[in-house]
Coordinates of C-alpha atoms and ligand atoms in Angstrom, one line a residue:
M236 CA -12.6 -4.2 -17.7
D237 CA -13.5 -1.0 -19.8
D238 CA -16.4 -2.5 -21.6
C239 CA -18.4 -3.0 -18.3
C240 CA -20.8 -0.3 -16.9
A241 CA -18.9 1.6 -14.2
V242 CA -22.0 1.4 -12.2
C243 CA -23.6 -1.9 -12.5
A244 CA -20.4 -3.9 -13.7
E245 CA -22.5 -5.6 -16.3
P246 CA -21.4 -5.6 -19.9
L247 CA -21.8 -2.2 -21.7
E248 CA -24.3 -2.6 -24.5
W249 CA -25.9 0.7 -24.7
V250 CA -24.4 3.8 -23.2
A251 CA -25.8 7.1 -22.2
Y252 CA -23.9 10.3 -21.9
G253 CA -23.8 14.1 -21.5
P254 CA -21.8 16.7 -22.8
C255 CA -19.0 15.7 -20.6
L256 CA -18.8 12.7 -23.0
H257 CA -18.2 10.0 -20.2
R258 CA -19.1 7.0 -22.0
E259 CA -18.5 4.4 -19.0
V260 CA -22.3 3.9 -18.0
C261 CA -25.0 1.7 -19.3
S262 CA -28.4 3.3 -20.3
T263 CA -30.3 1.2 -17.7
C264 CA -28.2 2.9 -15.0
V265 CA -28.5 6.2 -16.1
A266 CA -32.2 5.8 -16.8
R267 CA -32.8 4.7 -13.2
L268 CA -30.8 7.4 -11.9
R269 CA -32.5 10.2 -13.7
F270 CA -35.9 8.7 -13.4
I271 CA -36.2 6.9 -10.1
C272 CA -33.5 8.8 -8.1
D273 CA -34.0 12.2 -9.9
D274 CA -30.3 12.5 -10.3
R275 CA -29.1 14.2 -13.5
R276 CA -25.5 14.1 -12.7
C277 CA -22.9 12.2 -14.8
C278 CA -21.8 9.2 -12.6
I279 CA -18.2 9.8 -13.3
C280 CA -17.6 13.5 -13.1
K281 CA -20.7 14.7 -11.2
T282 CA -21.4 17.4 -13.9
D283 CA -25.0 18.2 -14.3
C284 CA -26.0 16.7 -17.6
N285 CA -29.5 18.1 -18.7
L286 CA -29.7 16.6 -22.0
I287 CA -28.1 13.0 -22.9
F288 CA -27.4 10.9 -25.7
V289 CA -28.1 7.1 -25.9
T290 CA -26.2 4.8 -28.3
K291 CA -24.8 1.3 -28.9
A292 CA -21.6 0.8 -27.0
L293 CA -19.0 0.0 -29.6
G294 CA -15.7 1.0 -27.7
D295 CA -13.7 3.5 -29.8
Y296 CA -16.4 3.2 -32.6
T297 CA -19.3 4.4 -30.0
R298 CA -21.1 7.2 -31.9
V299 CA -20.1 10.4 -30.3
V300 CA -22.0 13.5 -30.3
N301 CA -19.5 16.4 -29.5
D302 CA -21.8 19.3 -30.0
F303 CA -25.0 18.8 -27.7
A304 CA -26.5 22.2 -28.9
S305 CA -26.7 20.7 -32.4
L306 CA -29.4 18.2 -31.3
P307 CA -32.9 19.3 -31.8
S308 CA -34.2 21.7 -29.5
E309 CA -38.1 22.3 -28.4
V310 CA -38.6 18.7 -29.0
R311 CA -41.7 16.4 -28.0
E312 CA -41.6 12.6 -27.1
G313 CA -41.3 10.6 -30.0
K314 CA -39.4 10.7 -33.4
V315 CA -37.4 13.8 -34.1
G316 CA -35.2 13.8 -37.2
S317 CA -33.3 10.7 -37.0
Y318 CA -33.5 10.4 -33.5
W319 CA -36.2 9.5 -30.9
Y320 CA -36.6 11.7 -27.7
H321 CA -37.6 10.5 -24.4
E322 CA -39.3 13.4 -22.7
D323 CA -38.9 11.7 -18.9
M324 CA -35.1 11.3 -19.2
N325 CA -34.3 14.2 -21.3
A326 CA -32.6 11.7 -23.9
F327 CA -32.0 11.3 -27.5
F328 CA -31.8 7.8 -28.5
D329 CA -30.4 6.8 -32.2
D330 CA -32.1 3.2 -31.9
V331 CA -36.1 3.1 -32.1
D332 CA -36.1 -0.3 -30.2
H333 CA -33.9 0.5 -27.3
Y334 CA -35.9 3.7 -27.0
K335 CA -39.0 1.5 -26.8
M336 CA -37.4 -0.7 -24.3
I337 CA -36.2 2.2 -21.9
K338 CA -39.7 3.8 -22.3
A339 CA -41.2 0.6 -21.3
M340 CA -39.1 0.4 -18.2
C341 CA -39.7 4.0 -17.0
R342 CA -43.4 3.7 -17.7
L343 CA -45.6 4.6 -14.5
S344 CA -48.6 2.3 -14.2
C345 CA -50.2 0.4 -11.3
S346 CA -49.9 -3.3 -12.0
E347 CA -53.0 -3.8 -9.5
C348 CA -55.3 -1.3 -11.6
D349 CA -53.8 -2.9 -14.6
K350 CA -54.5 -6.4 -13.5
G351 CA -58.1 -5.5 -12.6
E352 CA -58.6 -3.9 -16.4
E353 CA -57.4 -7.2 -17.9
Q354 CA -60.1 -9.1 -15.9
Q355 CA -62.7 -6.5 -16.9
N356 CA -61.8 -6.8 -20.4
D357 CA -64.5 -4.3 -21.3
G358 CA -62.3 -3.0 -24.1
S359 CA -62.1 0.4 -22.7
R360 CA -58.4 0.4 -21.4
R361 CA -58.2 3.3 -18.9
Q362 CA -54.3 3.7 -18.5
A363 CA -53.8 5.1 -15.0
R364 CA -50.7 7.7 -15.9
F365 CA -48.7 9.0 -13.1
R366 CA -46.4 11.8 -13.3
N367 CA -43.8 10.5 -11.2
I368 CA -42.8 7.8 -8.7
G369 CA -43.9 9.9 -5.8
Q370 CA -47.3 9.8 -7.4
L371 CA -47.6 6.1 -8.2
K372 CA -46.4 5.4 -4.7
G373 CA -49.2 7.5 -3.3
H374 CA -51.7 5.9 -5.3
L375 CA -50.7 2.4 -4.4
F376 CA -50.8 3.3 -0.6
H377 CA -54.1 5.3 -0.8
R378 CA -55.9 3.0 -3.1
H379 CA -54.4 -0.5 -2.4
K380 CA -52.6 -0.1 0.9
L381 CA -49.5 -1.5 -0.7
H382 CA -45.9 -0.5 -0.8
M383 CA -42.8 -1.1 -3.2
C384 CA -39.5 -1.4 -1.8
S385 CA -37.6 1.9 -2.1
L386 CA -34.1 -0.3 -2.1
C387 CA -35.4 -2.6 -4.6
L388 CA -36.7 0.4 -6.8
E389 CA -33.4 1.8 -6.8
G390 CA -31.2 -1.2 -7.3
R391 CA -33.3 -4.0 -9.1
K392 CA -33.0 -4.0 -12.9
V393 CA -36.7 -4.3 -13.5
F394 CA -39.2 -2.4 -15.2
I395 CA -41.2 -0.3 -12.6
C396 CA -44.3 -2.0 -13.4
E397 CA -42.8 -5.3 -12.6
Q398 CA -41.5 -4.1 -8.9
K399 CA -43.0 -6.4 -6.5
L400 CA -46.0 -5.0 -3.9
Y401 CA -46.1 -5.5 -0.5
T402 CA -48.3 -4.7 2.5
R403 CA -46.5 -2.9 5.5
A404 CA -46.0 -6.2 7.1
Q405 CA -44.8 -8.0 4.1
L406 CA -42.2 -5.1 3.4
N407 CA -40.8 -5.3 6.6
Q408 CA -40.2 -9.0 6.4
H409 CA -38.9 -8.5 2.7
I410 CA -36.2 -6.1 4.1
N411 CA -35.5 -8.0 7.2
T412 CA -35.4 -11.7 6.2
G413 CA -36.4 -11.8 2.7
D414 CA -38.9 -14.6 3.2
S415 CA -42.1 -12.6 2.7
E416 CA -45.2 -14.4 0.9
V417 CA -44.6 -12.1 -1.8
D418 CA -41.1 -13.0 -2.5
G419 CA -41.9 -16.6 -2.6
S420 CA -39.8 -19.8 -1.9
E421 CA -35.9 -19.5 -1.3
S422 CA -35.2 -20.6 -5.0
E423 CA -37.8 -17.9 -6.3
R424 CA -36.0 -15.3 -4.6
G425 CA -32.6 -16.6 -5.8
G426 CA -31.3 -16.8 -2.3
F427 CA -32.2 -13.3 -1.2
M428 CA -32.2 -13.2 2.3
G429 CA -33.1 -9.6 3.2
H430 CA -31.3 -6.4 2.4
P431 CA -28.3 -6.1 4.5
M432 CA -28.0 -3.5 7.3
C433 CA -25.6 -1.2 8.7
E434 CA -25.8 -2.2 12.2
F435 CA -24.5 1.4 13.5
C436 CA -27.0 3.2 11.5
K437 CA -29.8 0.6 11.6
T438 CA -30.3 1.5 7.8
P439 CA -30.8 -1.3 5.2
F440 CA -29.0 -1.2 1.7
Y441 CA -29.9 -2.7 -1.3
G442 CA -27.0 -5.3 -1.6
D443 CA -23.4 -6.0 -0.1
N444 CA -22.0 -3.5 -2.8
E445 CA -24.0 -0.6 -1.6
L446 CA -23.7 -1.5 2.1
Y447 CA -20.0 -1.9 1.5
T448 CA -19.8 1.8 0.1
H449 CA -21.9 2.9 2.8
M450 CA -19.3 1.4 5.5
S451 CA -16.2 2.7 3.8
T452 CA -17.4 6.3 3.3
E453 CA -19.4 6.6 6.6
H454 CA -17.4 4.3 8.9
Y455 CA -13.9 3.9 9.8
T456 CA -11.7 0.7 9.9
C457 CA -8.2 0.6 11.4
H458 CA -5.6 0.6 8.9
I459 CA -3.0 -1.0 11.2
C460 CA -5.3 -4.4 12.0
Q461 CA -6.3 -4.1 8.2
R462 CA -2.6 -4.6 7.3
Q463 CA -2.0 -7.2 10.0
H464 CA -5.0 -9.3 9.4
P465 CA -6.1 -8.6 5.8
G466 CA -9.6 -9.5 4.8
Q467 CA -10.8 -9.2 8.4
Y468 CA -12.9 -6.0 8.7
E469 CA -13.7 -4.5 11.8
Y470 CA -15.9 -1.2 11.5
Y471 CA -16.1 1.6 13.9
K472 CA -19.0 3.8 14.1
N473 CA -17.0 7.1 14.0
Y474 CA -13.5 8.5 14.6
D475 CA -14.1 8.6 18.4
D476 CA -14.7 4.7 18.7
L477 CA -11.6 4.3 16.5
E478 CA -9.6 6.4 18.4
I479 CA -10.3 4.2 21.5
H480 CA -9.2 1.5 19.8
F481 CA -6.1 2.9 18.7
R482 CA -5.4 3.9 22.2
Q483 CA -6.2 0.2 23.6
Q484 CA -4.4 -1.8 20.9
H485 CA -1.7 0.4 19.3
F486 CA 0.3 3.5 20.2
L487 CA -1.5 6.6 19.7
C488 CA 0.4 10.1 20.0
E489 CA -1.5 11.8 22.7
D490 CA 0.0 15.2 21.8
D491 CA -2.9 17.6 21.4
A492 CA -1.9 18.6 17.9
C493 CA -1.5 15.0 16.9
L494 CA -4.9 13.9 18.3
A495 CA -6.6 16.7 16.4
K496 CA -4.7 15.7 13.2
K497 CA -6.1 12.2 13.8
F498 CA -4.7 8.9 12.6
V499 CA -1.2 9.6 14.3
V500 CA -0.9 6.0 15.8
F501 CA 1.8 3.5 15.4
Q502 CA 1.9 -0.4 15.3
S503 CA 5.0 -0.6 17.6
E504 CA 6.5 1.2 20.6
S505 CA 9.6 1.9 18.8
E506 CA 7.9 3.7 15.9
M507 CA 6.0 5.7 18.6
K508 CA 9.4 6.8 20.2
R509 CA 10.8 7.6 16.7
H510 CA 7.6 9.9 16.2
N511 CA 7.9 11.5 19.5
T512 CA 11.6 12.4 18.7
M513 CA 11.1 13.9 15.5
E514 CA 8.1 15.7 16.2
H515 CA 8.0 16.5 19.8
G516 CA 11.7 16.4 20.6
G517 CA 11.8 20.3 20.3
R518 CA 12.9 20.6 24.1
M519 CA 15.7 18.1 23.9
S520 CA 19.1 19.3 22.9
R521 CA 20.4 18.4 19.5
S522 CA 22.8 15.7 20.7
K523 CA 20.3 14.1 23.0
R524 CA 17.9 14.2 20.2
N525 CA 20.2 12.3 18.0
A526 CA 20.9 9.9 20.4
A527 CA 17.6 9.2 20.9
L528 CA 16.8 9.2 17.4
Q529 CA 19.7 6.7 16.8
A530 CA 18.2 4.3 19.4
C531 CA 14.9 4.2 17.8
T532 CA 16.4 3.3 14.5
M533 CA 18.5 0.5 15.8
A534 CA 15.2 -0.7 17.5
I535 CA 13.5 -0.5 14.1
F536 CA 16.2 -2.5 12.3
S537 CA 16.4 -5.1 15.3
F538 CA 13.0 -6.2 14.5
Ligands
LIG93 ZN1 -25.0 -0.2 -15.7
LIG94 ZN1 -19.0 13.2 -16.8
LIG95 ZN1 -53.9 1.1 -8.7
LIG96 ZN1 -36.3 -4.5 -1.5
LIG97 ZN1 -24.0 3.2 8.9
LIG98 ZN1 -6.2 -1.6 15.0
LIG99 ZN1 2.6 13.4 18.0

């Protein structure tokens, strides 16, 4: 799967990379991260990449710029030597069509005002320009009382001017159930049922993948239950809740040091006893300890 984007998992056609030379993420994902999320780190190694290079993904034959210092400096938007420079992304492109495509994707304009201008058709197209997403959002709210869904803004791979616009009530409906007037019929919204929610944090996420990442980094699962019933995930809000589960359903070592260490829990009583003997048997005499250890070992083998 090394010819798929490491972020969106779609086939890698165009890559964008910085001086760390990680060429695993597609230009669209990188553009969105830099432009919408204002995140200029490499998705792979997390180093800051001020300047990036965008080129066609050709596996081993992908064009590699080894020395970023050799790229033109003090440049402005547009053609620079044999490259095209995109100011908002701080990126060099070696393909004019792809440069234009990404530039259009990042174009900040108000689709409501654009619509009005087309209707007037007085020839004087006054292009509403915004310096950043925040400015556009502010304009949408103050001028039109409309909102973009910030989850869709970060997750949906469409041009910014193609993002749907909602009233406050429609936006809530969009996030919770997906069936707002703006989103249209069930087939029009491709089965979209609203953004999945973390029930613990009461926070919605763009899709199941984003929710899964949140659940597995911010919340806990029981590794014993997971092993016993694979595919059946029960999440716990925090470690304290998981510890209660350990105490009720499994064998938790109640020794203070083990409680502080966390996750010292066993599937069976015999494993628990073995742990007790090994770790906390200091007060027992050597022979007694060995005897207890042997009994435990036998209990394990008799399973
Ligand atoms: Zn991607
Ligand atoms: Zn990197
Ligand atoms: Zn407008
Ligand atoms: Zn949305
Ligand atoms: Zn959560
Ligand atoms: Zn469990
Ligand atoms: Zn212990």
